[in-house]
Each structure stands twice: as structure tokens, then as C-alpha cells.
Tab-separated table of C-alpha atoms and ligand atoms in Angstrom:
chain	number	residue	atom	x	y	z
A	92	UNK	CA	0.108	0.005	0.002
A	93	UNK	CA	1.350	3.387	-0.816
A	94	UNK	CA	0.122	5.795	2.203
A	95	UNK	CA	1.801	9.656	2.174
A	96	UNK	CA	-0.407	10.591	5.664
A	97	UNK	CA	1.746	11.620	8.461
A	98	UNK	CA	0.310	9.715	11.294
A	99	UNK	CA	-1.198	12.381	13.929
A	100	UNK	CA	0.927	11.857	16.588
A	101	UNK	CA	4.186	12.153	14.414
A	102	UNK	CA	2.573	15.285	12.653
A	103	UNK	CA	1.744	16.748	16.162
A	104	UNK	CA	5.661	16.011	17.540
A	105	UNK	CA	6.815	17.488	14.157
A	106	UNK	CA	4.585	20.639	15.426
A	107	UNK	CA	6.260	20.688	18.843
A	108	UNK	CA	9.476	20.448	17.312
A	109	UNK	CA	8.971	23.135	14.902
A	110	UNK	CA	7.850	25.276	17.702
A	111	UNK	CA	10.939	24.715	19.850
A	112	UNK	CA	13.145	25.614	17.226
A	113	UNK	CA	11.362	28.742	16.444
A	114	UNK	CA	10.513	29.808	20.509
A	115	UNK	CA	14.018	28.533	21.733
A	116	UNK	CA	16.801	28.007	19.198
A	117	UNK	CA	16.247	30.927	16.324
A	118	UNK	CA	17.005	33.826	18.810
A	119	UNK	CA	20.522	31.910	19.340
A	120	UNK	CA	21.495	32.340	15.466
A	121	UNK	CA	22.703	36.043	16.485
A	122	UNK	CA	24.961	34.462	19.668
A	123	UNK	CA	28.437	35.724	18.920
A	124	UNK	CA	29.178	32.072	20.435
A	125	UNK	CA	28.257	31.108	16.891
A	126	UNK	CA	31.460	31.851	15.084
A	127	UNK	CA	33.198	31.608	12.041
A	128	UNK	CA	34.344	28.202	13.029
A	129	UNK	CA	30.875	27.244	13.823
A	130	UNK	CA	28.969	27.050	17.162
A	131	UNK	CA	31.583	26.690	20.269
A	132	UNK	CA	30.900	23.779	22.635
A	133	UNK	CA	29.819	26.163	25.313
A	134	UNK	CA	26.705	27.133	22.861
A	135	UNK	CA	26.007	23.453	21.896
A	136	UNK	CA	25.705	22.300	25.525
A	137	UNK	CA	23.582	25.447	26.344
A	138	UNK	CA	21.303	24.154	23.268
A	139	UNK	CA	21.408	20.700	24.247
A	140	UNK	CA	20.131	21.246	27.513
A	141	UNK	CA	16.976	23.397	26.137
A	142	UNK	CA	16.539	20.283	24.383
A	143	UNK	CA	16.879	17.634	26.914
A	144	UNK	CA	14.428	19.833	29.072
A	145	UNK	CA	11.718	19.486	26.153
A	146	UNK	CA	12.422	15.765	25.864
A	147	UNK	CA	14.093	16.434	22.379
A	148	UNK	CA	17.421	15.162	22.839
A	149	UNK	CA	18.679	12.588	20.822
A	150	UNK	CA	15.300	11.195	19.884
A	151	UNK	CA	16.638	8.997	17.118
A	152	UNK	CA	19.058	7.050	19.054
A	153	UNK	CA	17.936	3.391	20.001
A	154	UNK	CA	15.423	2.452	22.773
A	155	UNK	CA	18.346	0.483	24.717
A	156	UNK	CA	20.245	4.066	24.609
A	157	UNK	CA	17.362	6.288	26.016
A	158	UNK	CA	16.224	7.310	22.396
A	159	UNK	CA	13.189	6.514	20.776
A	160	UNK	CA	14.356	4.559	17.862
A	161	UNK	CA	12.794	6.460	15.198
A	162	UNK	CA	12.276	5.017	11.829
A	163	UNK	CA	13.797	6.639	8.890
A	164	UNK	CA	10.593	8.048	7.557
A	165	UNK	CA	10.098	9.492	11.191
A	166	UNK	CA	13.458	10.790	10.931
A	167	UNK	CA	12.614	12.638	7.914
A	168	UNK	CA	9.258	14.295	9.339
A	169	UNK	CA	11.276	15.565	12.314
A	170	UNK	CA	14.571	16.456	10.908
A	171	UNK	CA	13.023	18.473	8.487
A	172	UNK	CA	11.188	20.627	11.241
A	173	UNK	CA	14.417	20.539	13.506
A	174	UNK	CA	16.385	21.905	10.059
A	175	UNK	CA	14.406	25.348	10.252
A	176	UNK	CA	17.406	26.695	12.000
A	177	UNK	CA	20.887	25.397	11.392
A	178	UNK	CA	21.277	25.198	15.247
A	179	UNK	CA	17.966	23.061	15.779
A	180	UNK	CA	20.018	19.788	14.830
A	181	UNK	CA	22.812	21.023	17.003
A	182	UNK	CA	20.136	21.367	19.922
A	183	UNK	CA	18.425	18.055	19.356
A	184	UNK	CA	21.712	16.128	18.702
A	185	UNK	CA	20.816	14.802	15.554
A	186	UNK	CA	23.573	17.034	13.464
A	187	UNK	CA	26.341	15.612	11.359
A	188	UNK	CA	28.974	14.438	11.735
A	189	UNK	CA	27.141	12.833	15.624
A	190	UNK	CA	24.031	11.750	14.106
A	191	UNK	CA	25.664	9.493	11.588
A	192	UNK	CA	28.446	8.342	13.752
A	193	UNK	CA	25.878	7.582	16.689
A	194	UNK	CA	24.066	5.281	13.736
A	195	UNK	CA	27.325	3.533	12.760
A	196	UNK	CA	28.439	2.624	16.376
A	197	UNK	CA	25.109	1.437	17.085
A	198	UNK	CA	25.486	-1.129	14.408
A	199	UNK	CA	29.425	-2.072	14.797
A	200	UNK	CA	30.452	-1.374	18.207
A	201	UNK	CA	30.959	-3.958	20.713
A	202	UNK	CA	29.154	-3.388	24.286
A	203	UNK	CA	32.112	-1.813	25.916
A	204	UNK	CA	32.826	0.293	22.926
A	205	UNK	CA	29.236	1.331	23.155
A	206	UNK	CA	29.219	2.434	26.918
A	207	UNK	CA	32.726	4.254	26.354
A	208	UNK	CA	32.431	6.143	23.222
A	209	UNK	CA	28.464	5.951	22.179
A	210	UNK	CA	26.535	6.319	25.078
A	211	UNK	CA	28.138	9.760	26.169
A	212	UNK	CA	27.779	10.704	22.471
A	213	UNK	CA	23.811	10.064	22.860
A	214	UNK	CA	23.872	11.601	26.145
A	215	UNK	CA	24.897	15.033	24.508
A	216	UNK	CA	27.811	14.921	26.967
A	217	UNK	CA	30.695	14.603	24.466
A	218	UNK	CA	30.902	15.211	20.498
A	219	UNK	CA	32.281	12.841	17.886
A	220	UNK	CA	34.002	12.543	14.657
A	221	UNK	CA	34.502	10.418	11.542
A	222	UNK	CA	38.131	11.161	10.157
A	223	UNK	CA	38.722	9.794	6.616
A	224	UNK	CA	39.668	12.470	4.323
A	225	UNK	CA	43.212	13.258	3.329
A	226	UNK	CA	44.899	15.765	1.724
A	227	UNK	CA	47.164	13.153	-0.394
A	228	UNK	CA	44.791	10.298	-0.303
A	229	UNK	CA	40.932	9.275	0.553
A	230	UNK	CA	38.399	11.739	-0.700
A	231	UNK	CA	35.848	10.908	-3.294
A	232	UNK	CA	37.622	7.740	-3.826
A	233	UNK	CA	38.591	6.368	-0.007
A	234	UNK	CA	40.005	3.447	-1.419
A	235	UNK	CA	43.038	6.080	-1.806
A	236	UNK	CA	43.577	5.920	1.934
A	237	UNK	CA	47.110	6.501	2.815
A	238	UNK	CA	46.676	6.881	6.736
A	239	UNK	CA	48.704	3.843	7.836
A	240	UNK	CA	48.182	1.028	11.001
A	241	UNK	CA	50.633	-1.559	11.951
A	242	UNK	CA	49.760	-3.907	14.607
A	243	UNK	CA	52.170	-5.931	16.706
A	244	UNK	CA	49.591	-8.376	18.309
A	245	UNK	CA	49.019	-6.256	20.802
A	246	UNK	CA	48.658	-2.634	20.074
A	247	UNK	CA	47.963	-0.941	16.710
A	248	UNK	CA	50.394	2.392	15.668
A	249	UNK	CA	48.837	4.928	13.616
A	250	UNK	CA	50.322	7.766	11.500
A	251	UNK	CA	49.046	10.104	8.620
A	252	UNK	CA	46.976	13.385	7.920
A	253	UNK	CA	43.674	14.291	7.618
A	254	UNK	CA	41.503	17.315	6.785
A	255	UNK	CA	38.097	18.743	6.499
A	256	UNK	CA	37.276	16.472	9.648
A	257	UNK	CA	34.089	18.056	10.896
A	258	UNK	CA	34.549	18.998	14.786
A	259	UNK	CA	37.801	17.673	15.431
A	260	UNK	CA	38.810	20.264	17.811
A	261	UNK	CA	37.482	19.324	21.144
A	262	UNK	CA	35.591	16.013	19.849
A	263	UNK	CA	36.425	12.554	22.299
A	264	UNK	CA	35.056	9.914	20.525
A	265	UNK	CA	37.031	9.276	17.254
A	266	UNK	CA	36.676	7.023	14.587
A	267	UNK	CA	39.550	6.942	12.441
A	268	UNK	CA	40.064	5.055	9.246
A	269	UNK	CA	43.471	4.025	8.273
A	270	UNK	CA	45.056	0.909	6.195
A	271	UNK	CA	46.122	-1.711	8.179
A	272	UNK	CA	49.188	-3.410	7.001
A	273	UNK	CA	49.800	-7.085	6.630
A	274	UNK	CA	50.374	-8.802	9.805
A	275	UNK	CA	50.135	-12.217	11.141
A	276	UNK	CA	46.983	-11.642	13.445
A	277	UNK	CA	44.526	-9.727	11.528
A	278	UNK	CA	43.377	-9.092	8.050
A	279	UNK	CA	44.732	-6.275	6.213
A	280	UNK	CA	43.131	-3.051	4.413
A	281	UNK	CA	41.288	-0.258	5.369
A	282	UNK	CA	40.141	-0.609	8.911
A	283	UNK	CA	37.654	1.495	11.655
A	284	UNK	CA	39.268	2.525	15.009
A	285	UNK	CA	38.114	3.921	17.866
A	286	UNK	CA	40.129	6.503	19.876
A	287	UNK	CA	39.807	9.123	22.712
A	288	UNK	CA	40.419	12.625	21.315
A	289	UNK	CA	42.541	13.686	24.557
A	290	UNK	CA	44.761	10.914	23.481
A	291	UNK	CA	48.556	11.717	22.522
A	292	UNK	CA	49.255	11.239	18.995
A	293	UNK	CA	45.685	12.692	17.916
A	294	UNK	CA	47.388	16.539	16.583
A	295	UNK	CA	45.217	19.186	15.776
A	296	UNK	CA	47.273	21.385	13.510
A	297	UNK	CA	44.534	23.724	13.062
A	298	UNK	CA	40.955	24.684	12.086
A	299	UNK	CA	40.233	25.367	8.376
A	300	UNK	CA	38.651	28.747	7.451
A	301	UNK	CA	35.705	27.729	5.783
A	302	UNK	CA	32.282	29.516	4.011
A	303	UNK	CA	30.200	27.274	6.542
A	304	UNK	CA	29.400	28.091	9.950
A	305	UNK	CA	26.860	25.434	11.254
A	306	UNK	CA	29.082	22.674	12.258
A	307	UNK	CA	30.407	22.560	15.839
A	308	UNK	CA	34.211	23.674	15.875
A	309	UNK	CA	34.327	23.603	12.020
A	310	UNK	CA	36.741	21.365	10.117
A	311	UNK	CA	40.006	20.187	11.574
A	312	UNK	CA	43.237	19.381	9.786
A	313	UNK	CA	44.432	16.504	11.857
A	314	UNK	CA	47.911	14.506	12.210
A	315	UNK	CA	48.362	11.191	13.735
A	316	UNK	CA	51.616	10.972	14.889
A	317	UNK	CA	52.592	7.169	16.329
A	318	UNK	CA	49.093	7.167	17.783
A	319	UNK	CA	49.037	3.917	19.907
A	320	UNK	CA	45.827	2.117	20.153
A	321	UNK	CA	44.989	-1.188	21.992
A	322	UNK	CA	43.470	-4.155	20.475
A	323	UNK	CA	40.013	-2.966	22.029
A	324	UNK	CA	40.144	-0.143	19.430
A	325	UNK	CA	39.332	-2.271	16.701
A	326	UNK	CA	36.080	-1.023	15.264
A	327	UNK	CA	33.775	-4.520	13.953
A	328	UNK	CA	36.137	-6.228	11.776
A	329	UNK	CA	39.756	-5.535	10.374
A	330	UNK	CA	39.904	-4.927	6.574
A	331	UNK	CA	35.962	-3.757	6.520
A	332	UNK	CA	36.141	-0.095	6.733
A	333	UNK	CA	34.801	0.694	3.264
A	334	UNK	CA	32.075	-1.610	4.043
A	335	UNK	CA	31.026	0.231	7.230
A	336	UNK	CA	31.567	3.687	5.959
A	337	UNK	CA	28.910	2.680	3.509
A	338	UNK	CA	26.763	1.380	6.145
A	339	UNK	CA	27.092	4.876	7.750
A	340	UNK	CA	26.518	7.060	4.847
A	341	UNK	CA	23.871	5.700	3.073
A	342	UNK	CA	21.109	6.871	6.055
A	343	UNK	CA	23.713	9.576	6.864
A	344	UNK	CA	23.495	11.422	3.549
A	345	UNK	CA	19.804	11.147	3.506
A	346	UNK	CA	19.440	12.693	6.830
A	347	UNK	CA	21.623	16.017	5.505
A	348	UNK	CA	18.955	15.692	3.038
A	349	UNK	CA	16.302	15.965	5.805
A	350	UNK	CA	17.782	18.905	7.649
A	351	UNK	CA	18.832	21.071	4.609
A	352	UNK	CA	14.843	20.758	3.341
A	353	UNK	CA	13.965	22.561	6.883
A	354	UNK	CA	16.523	25.487	5.832
A	355	UNK	CA	15.401	25.795	2.612
A	356	UNK	CA	11.624	25.775	3.610
A	357	UNK	CA	12.632	28.823	6.041
A	358	UNK	CA	14.489	30.433	3.026
A	359	UNK	CA	11.422	29.967	0.852
A	360	UNK	CA	9.048	31.372	3.840
A	361	UNK	CA	11.264	34.547	4.152
A	362	UNK	CA	11.150	34.959	0.577
A	363	UNK	CA	7.477	34.520	0.097
A	364	UNK	CA	6.910	37.344	2.875
A	365	UNK	CA	9.397	39.658	1.028
A	366	UNK	CA	7.373	38.983	-2.144
A	367	UNK	CA	4.415	39.940	-0.647
A	368	UNK	CA	5.234	43.233	0.903
A	369	UNK	CA	8.045	44.442	-1.106
A	370	UNK	CA	6.782	46.773	-4.062
A	371	UNK	CA	8.270	47.836	-7.519
A	372	UNK	CA	6.710	48.851	-10.386
A	373	UNK	CA	3.444	49.856	-9.058
A	374	UNK	CA	2.509	46.481	-7.008
A	375	UNK	CA	4.101	43.857	-4.594
A	376	UNK	CA	7.204	42.081	-6.556
A	377	UNK	CA	5.378	38.689	-6.260
A	378	UNK	CA	2.670	40.158	-8.659
A	379	UNK	CA	5.698	39.965	-11.262
A	380	UNK	CA	5.657	36.712	-12.969
A	381	UNK	CA	9.665	36.870	-12.602
A	382	UNK	CA	9.201	36.398	-8.948
A	383	UNK	CA	6.367	34.446	-8.743
A	384	UNK	CA	7.575	31.937	-11.154
A	385	UNK	CA	10.911	31.466	-8.719
A	386	UNK	CA	8.945	31.039	-5.669
A	387	UNK	CA	6.734	28.556	-7.646
A	388	UNK	CA	10.034	26.508	-8.867
A	389	UNK	CA	10.922	26.807	-5.173
A	390	UNK	CA	7.740	24.887	-4.237
A	391	UNK	CA	7.844	22.639	-6.901
A	392	UNK	CA	11.504	21.548	-5.906
A	393	UNK	CA	10.736	21.369	-2.023
A	394	UNK	CA	8.001	19.027	-2.784
A	395	UNK	CA	10.169	16.737	-5.172
A	396	UNK	CA	12.846	17.047	-2.486
A	397	UNK	CA	10.536	15.959	0.150
A	398	UNK	CA	9.095	13.051	-1.699
A	399	UNK	CA	12.415	11.467	-2.891
A	400	UNK	CA	13.621	11.484	0.292
A	401	UNK	CA	10.660	9.927	2.047
A	402	UNK	CA	10.945	7.086	-0.942
A	403	UNK	CA	14.503	6.408	0.131
A	404	UNK	CA	13.479	5.853	3.786
A	405	UNK	CA	10.782	3.886	2.951
A	406	UNK	CA	12.860	1.446	1.528
A	407	UNK	CA	15.005	1.462	4.341
A	408	UNK	CA	12.398	1.297	6.740
A	409	UNK	CA	11.750	-2.055	4.622
A	410	UNK	CA	14.880	-3.388	4.943
A	411	UNK	CA	16.423	-2.332	1.941
A	412	UNK	CA	19.795	-1.029	1.809
A	413	UNK	CA	18.708	1.810	-0.630
A	414	UNK	CA	22.203	2.909	-1.647
A	415	UNK	CA	21.359	3.534	-5.509
A	416	UNK	CA	18.125	5.616	-4.006
A	417	UNK	CA	20.209	7.516	-1.535
A	418	UNK	CA	22.452	8.353	-4.049
A	419	UNK	CA	20.019	9.521	-6.204
A	420	UNK	CA	18.304	11.598	-3.286
A	421	UNK	CA	21.404	13.101	-2.118
A	422	UNK	CA	22.686	14.280	-5.801
A	423	UNK	CA	19.000	15.569	-6.475
A	424	UNK	CA	18.326	17.197	-3.416
A	425	UNK	CA	21.268	18.893	-2.927
A	426	UNK	CA	21.687	20.419	-6.216
A	427	UNK	CA	17.692	21.393	-5.861
A	428	UNK	CA	17.821	22.864	-2.547
A	429	UNK	CA	20.812	24.763	-3.380
A	430	UNK	CA	18.766	26.465	-6.362
A	431	UNK	CA	15.940	27.183	-3.917
A	432	UNK	CA	18.360	28.968	-1.483
A	433	UNK	CA	20.053	31.020	-4.386
A	434	UNK	CA	16.382	31.771	-5.641
A	435	UNK	CA	15.532	33.190	-2.471
A	436	UNK	CA	18.652	35.170	-2.278
A	437	UNK	CA	17.335	36.400	-5.864
A	438	UNK	CA	13.907	37.286	-4.548
A	439	UNK	CA	14.962	39.373	-1.555
A	440	UNK	CA	17.313	41.693	-3.905
A	441	UNK	CA	20.441	43.547	-2.378
A	442	UNK	CA	19.595	42.280	1.535
A	443	UNK	CA	19.658	38.716	0.329
A	444	UNK	CA	23.278	38.906	0.535
A	445	UNK	CA	23.289	40.718	3.724
A	446	UNK	CA	22.943	39.204	6.888
A	447	UNK	CA	19.588	41.204	7.512
A	448	UNK	CA	17.687	38.091	6.936
A	449	UNK	CA	18.945	34.606	7.720
A	450	UNK	CA	18.741	33.673	3.632
A	451	UNK	CA	22.189	34.450	3.369
A	452	UNK	CA	23.315	32.213	6.183
A	453	UNK	CA	21.320	29.689	4.640
A	454	UNK	CA	22.685	29.839	1.357
A	455	UNK	CA	26.499	29.811	2.535
A	456	UNK	CA	26.078	26.866	4.863
A	457	UNK	CA	24.291	24.897	2.135
A	458	UNK	CA	27.040	25.273	-0.478
A	459	UNK	CA	28.813	22.191	1.471
A	460	UNK	CA	26.089	20.174	0.862
A	461	UNK	CA	26.913	19.468	-2.473
A	462	UNK	CA	29.991	18.242	-1.751
A	463	UNK	CA	30.419	16.292	1.653
A	464	UNK	CA	29.157	12.740	1.591
A	465	UNK	CA	29.667	12.333	-1.871
A	466	UNK	CA	29.858	15.200	-4.418
A	467	UNK	CA	27.199	15.177	-6.789
A	468	UNK	CA	29.784	14.013	-9.555
A	469	UNK	CA	30.632	10.814	-7.600
A	470	UNK	CA	27.005	9.720	-7.044
A	471	UNK	CA	26.294	10.418	-10.802
A	472	UNK	CA	29.468	8.083	-11.653
A	473	UNK	CA	27.927	5.510	-9.544
A	474	UNK	CA	24.371	6.139	-10.816
A	475	UNK	CA	25.765	5.970	-14.307
A	476	UNK	CA	27.694	2.863	-13.687
A	477	UNK	CA	24.780	1.081	-12.317
A	478	UNK	CA	22.616	2.055	-15.088
A	479	UNK	CA	24.966	1.258	-17.827
A	480	UNK	CA	25.303	-2.457	-16.347
A	481	UNK	CA	21.395	-2.798	-16.388
B	300	FAD	C1	31.649	21.059	5.351
B	300	FAD	C2	32.346	19.642	5.123
B	300	FAD	C3	32.661	18.631	5.991
B	300	FAD	C4	33.204	17.449	5.891
B	300	FAD	N1	33.509	16.459	7.111
B	300	FAD	C5	33.893	15.853	6.613
B	300	FAD	C6	34.525	14.859	8.051
B	300	FAD	O1	33.732	14.822	8.936
B	300	FAD	N2	35.548	13.635	8.122
B	300	FAD	C7	35.686	13.227	6.586
B	300	FAD	O2	36.477	12.214	6.343
B	300	FAD	N3	35.429	14.065	5.585
B	300	FAD	C8	34.981	15.350	5.368
B	300	FAD	N4	34.691	15.818	4.690
B	300	FAD	C9	35.456	15.850	3.513
B	300	FAD	C10	34.518	15.249	2.243
B	300	FAD	O3	34.031	13.974	2.545
B	300	FAD	C11	35.349	15.294	0.751
B	300	FAD	O4	34.959	16.606	0.470
B	300	FAD	C12	34.371	14.475	-0.174
B	300	FAD	O5	34.267	13.366	-0.131
B	300	FAD	C13	34.967	15.115	-1.490
B	300	FAD	O6	36.355	14.571	-1.336
B	300	FAD	P1	37.689	15.778	-1.820
B	300	FAD	O7	37.334	17.204	-1.197
B	300	FAD	O8	38.871	15.235	-1.289
B	300	FAD	O9	37.363	15.929	-3.084
B	300	FAD	P2	38.202	15.240	-4.324
B	300	FAD	O10	37.681	13.747	-4.586
B	300	FAD	O11	39.572	15.742	-4.726
B	300	FAD	O12	37.291	15.483	-5.842
B	300	FAD	C14	37.153	16.805	-6.349
B	300	FAD	C15	35.747	17.050	-7.330
B	300	FAD	O13	36.337	16.078	-8.122
B	300	FAD	C16	35.260	15.561	-9.083
B	300	FAD	N5	35.027	14.332	-9.068
B	300	FAD	C17	35.801	13.355	-8.098
B	300	FAD	N6	35.683	11.927	-8.508
B	300	FAD	C18	34.475	12.261	-9.889
B	300	FAD	C19	34.269	10.927	-10.694
B	300	FAD	N7	34.516	9.762	-10.494
B	300	FAD	N8	33.439	11.574	-11.743
B	300	FAD	C20	33.037	12.691	-11.571
B	300	FAD	N9	33.993	13.892	-10.890
B	300	FAD	C21	34.551	13.688	-9.801
B	300	FAD	C22	34.212	16.181	-7.774
B	300	FAD	O14	33.565	17.100	-8.589
B	300	FAD	C23	34.720	16.407	-6.904
B	300	FAD	O15	33.972	17.563	-6.248
B	300	FAD	C24	34.001	17.045	4.580
B	300	FAD	C25	33.842	18.208	3.456
B	300	FAD	C26	33.180	19.292	3.885
B	300	FAD	C27	33.127	20.166	2.390
């Protein structure tokens, strides 16, 4: 059966989330602790406590860890509402990279790792990173991984350099991808490791200056300098990192789509209000077809994006991996929503590029969405190969 109706209790929760974000979170968008390198940890903690008080913290987490174990479809509805402000997902602990990391750890970590590395992230007490991308190695093509790990039967030693690592500065739970060298004990190849961010051997070289500022602590350049980890640091099976990365990425790229859909809707609502009230050539600008068509194109795109997301979610809720559909969704939604944000800037005229409204921040923050969790061209490359295979 195909049923697009949102159940009444989910619709009520969506409205509660939207109200919470508008009333309690939006005012923080002008807080000086929302810096060029994203919200500070102090700001994050304050927002997290607001969500905790409303019982809206980490609602997606498995029930065994205190969450509500939301389905993918339920996440789509709730995250869209949370995304009205880029600080909404930060408050509710469903922002990247923590959201995807929590998902991966809930699937792969052993009970000891869950207690030490996952539970404090779910509780909102500490943050996590996923360290894969490298200046001279893994990027679009993770098989180029050059960070190395050796194993002597007791300890791993990791060396290498990563960049664009979101939230690196101050995060405690680290998921590190490195290439395990041949050894007599474990399979070689790309492998995931868990580490504590305070450990010697993890060196934050600097935080990069980027055009977005929605992710806590920005994006770091990191060096692993003879980082020594015990055998228990192995996350899942050795040599399986690329498989686990896919396990994380398929839902994680969809949750980006959900949150940015909420932000794009906000931009559209501001553009609509402006088109109703600003006049030019004797009438509200919205009555000029050039403007109403831009708003109509936005409405069409928002609707298409929502349906595309829901379809991929529905497949995953029915036990499918939906890698192909989540690739389609990620490439389509990131491109379309960026066009929506751009048209909103255009409708606003000159103030569109100023911080008089939040549209400018949404436009800037959203640009990177076309790159992370797979640039559009890489998704099209994968979709094209699948199509040609038949
Ligand atoms: C804001 C932000 C946050 C990020 N956070 C993290 C993080 O927390 N952890 C982490 O590990 N990484 C993170 N990344 C890195 C991100 O995953 C990479 O940027 C992405 O995988 C692309 O890799 P790259 O930047 O090395 O681009 P490259 O691999 O150098 O590719 C450059 C361009 O080449 C083109 N291209 C590449 N391959 C193909 C192909 N097969 N066909 C056609 N065109 C192609 C694409 O246009 C692509 O944009 C983040 C990136 C950004 C922008």
C-alpha cells in the first residue's frame, strides 16, 4: 500500500519540534558564540540542555540507549522540522557528524565500546568525529586511503594526516580510518579504529577557514603521530572500513537532505513574505511573474525533494540498503535545494546577500552539502555505472 499520510502523533511531534526551534533556538542565531568556526562547545551545551528539558534530545537513538528509535521516515519528518534553524539539529543532537557516527556505532560497536564511546555522545555530553578524508589520499575515492596502521599483536600504531574533519577540535569520540598493514594476526586493508580525542598522538594542526559555520567547532586538519591504540580499539572487523563507511553513509547522506530541506523551507518562507510586502513598479514584487515563478519553482523543488527523501527512507524502513536511491536523493536534493536558496537570495534583492535575514547564512552554509558525503558528480558516476550495467 502507498500511504503518504503523516500519522497524527508524528505530525503533532513535528509541530512541537518546529515550535521549539522557532521559540527557543532561532534567537541563538545572533549569539556571538556562533563563530566563523561554527557554534562553540559552550553554545552547543546550552542548546543541548534546552532540548533535553523538552525531551527532544537524541530522539533517533535506539531505545536501549534512551532514545525513541525513530524509523527513517519518522526521522525525515522530525529532522525537516529541526532544520528550520541550522542550530536546531545541534540542540537536538541530530546534526552531522554525530548523528551518522551514532548510527554507525549503534550497529558495529561492541558493548564495551558502546559504553565508552557511544553512550556519552547519545547523552549529549561529548562529540564525535569520523576521520576519513586526507590531503594526499582518500577523498571522493576512499580506496586511496594513505593513513597507515601497523599491529604487533598487542597494539596498533597509526600515522597519517586528515583534513576537513568536522568537529575535530574538542571531540572525544574518534572514529579513524586507516589502512592496516599486512600482519600475522588480523586481515589487512582499510580498517576503523576508536580513539579518545585527548590521547597523545592525535594532533589538531588547525581549524580550517571555510564558508560554512553551522558545524560545531568547524573542520580540522589533523595529524596522527604514532598514535598507539590497544587491540580493543578495533571497530568491527579489520579490513572492512569501506563497507562500514557505506553502512554509515547511506542513511547519513539522507539525514543531510532532511535537515537542509527544513532550512530551504525557511528561506522560502522569508522570500514569500518579502514578495508579498516589497513593491516595485506599482505592485508587490510577487505579482511580477518573474518573481512568482521563482517562488513556484522553489515550491516544486521542495515538494520533489521531500518525496525523494521519503521514498529512500521507506525503502530502508522496509529492510533495503537503498544505496542507489539514497545516491539519487543526495545528488538531486543537494543540487535542487541550493537552487532554492539561490532563488530566495534573488527574490530578496540586495538584502539577500546581507545578514538582515538568515537566508544569506543558509545559502552559504548549504553550499558544502553538494560536496560532503559524496560530491554530486561522484553520485552520478555511481548511478551512471549502475544504469550501464543494466
Ligand atoms: C563541510 C565539509 C565537511 C566535511 N566533513 C568531513 C568529515 O567529518 N570527515 C571526513 O572524513 N571528511 C569530511 N569532509 C570531506 C568530504 O567527505 C570530501 O570533501 C568529499 O568526499 C570529496 O572529497 P575531496 O574533497 O577530497 O574531493 P576530490 O576527491 O578531490 O574531488 C574533487 C572533485 O572532483 C570531482 N570528481 C571526483 N571523482 C569524480 C568522478 N568519479 N566522476 C566525476 N567527478 C569526480 C568532483 O566534482 C569532486 O567535487 C567534509 C567536507 C566538507 C566540504
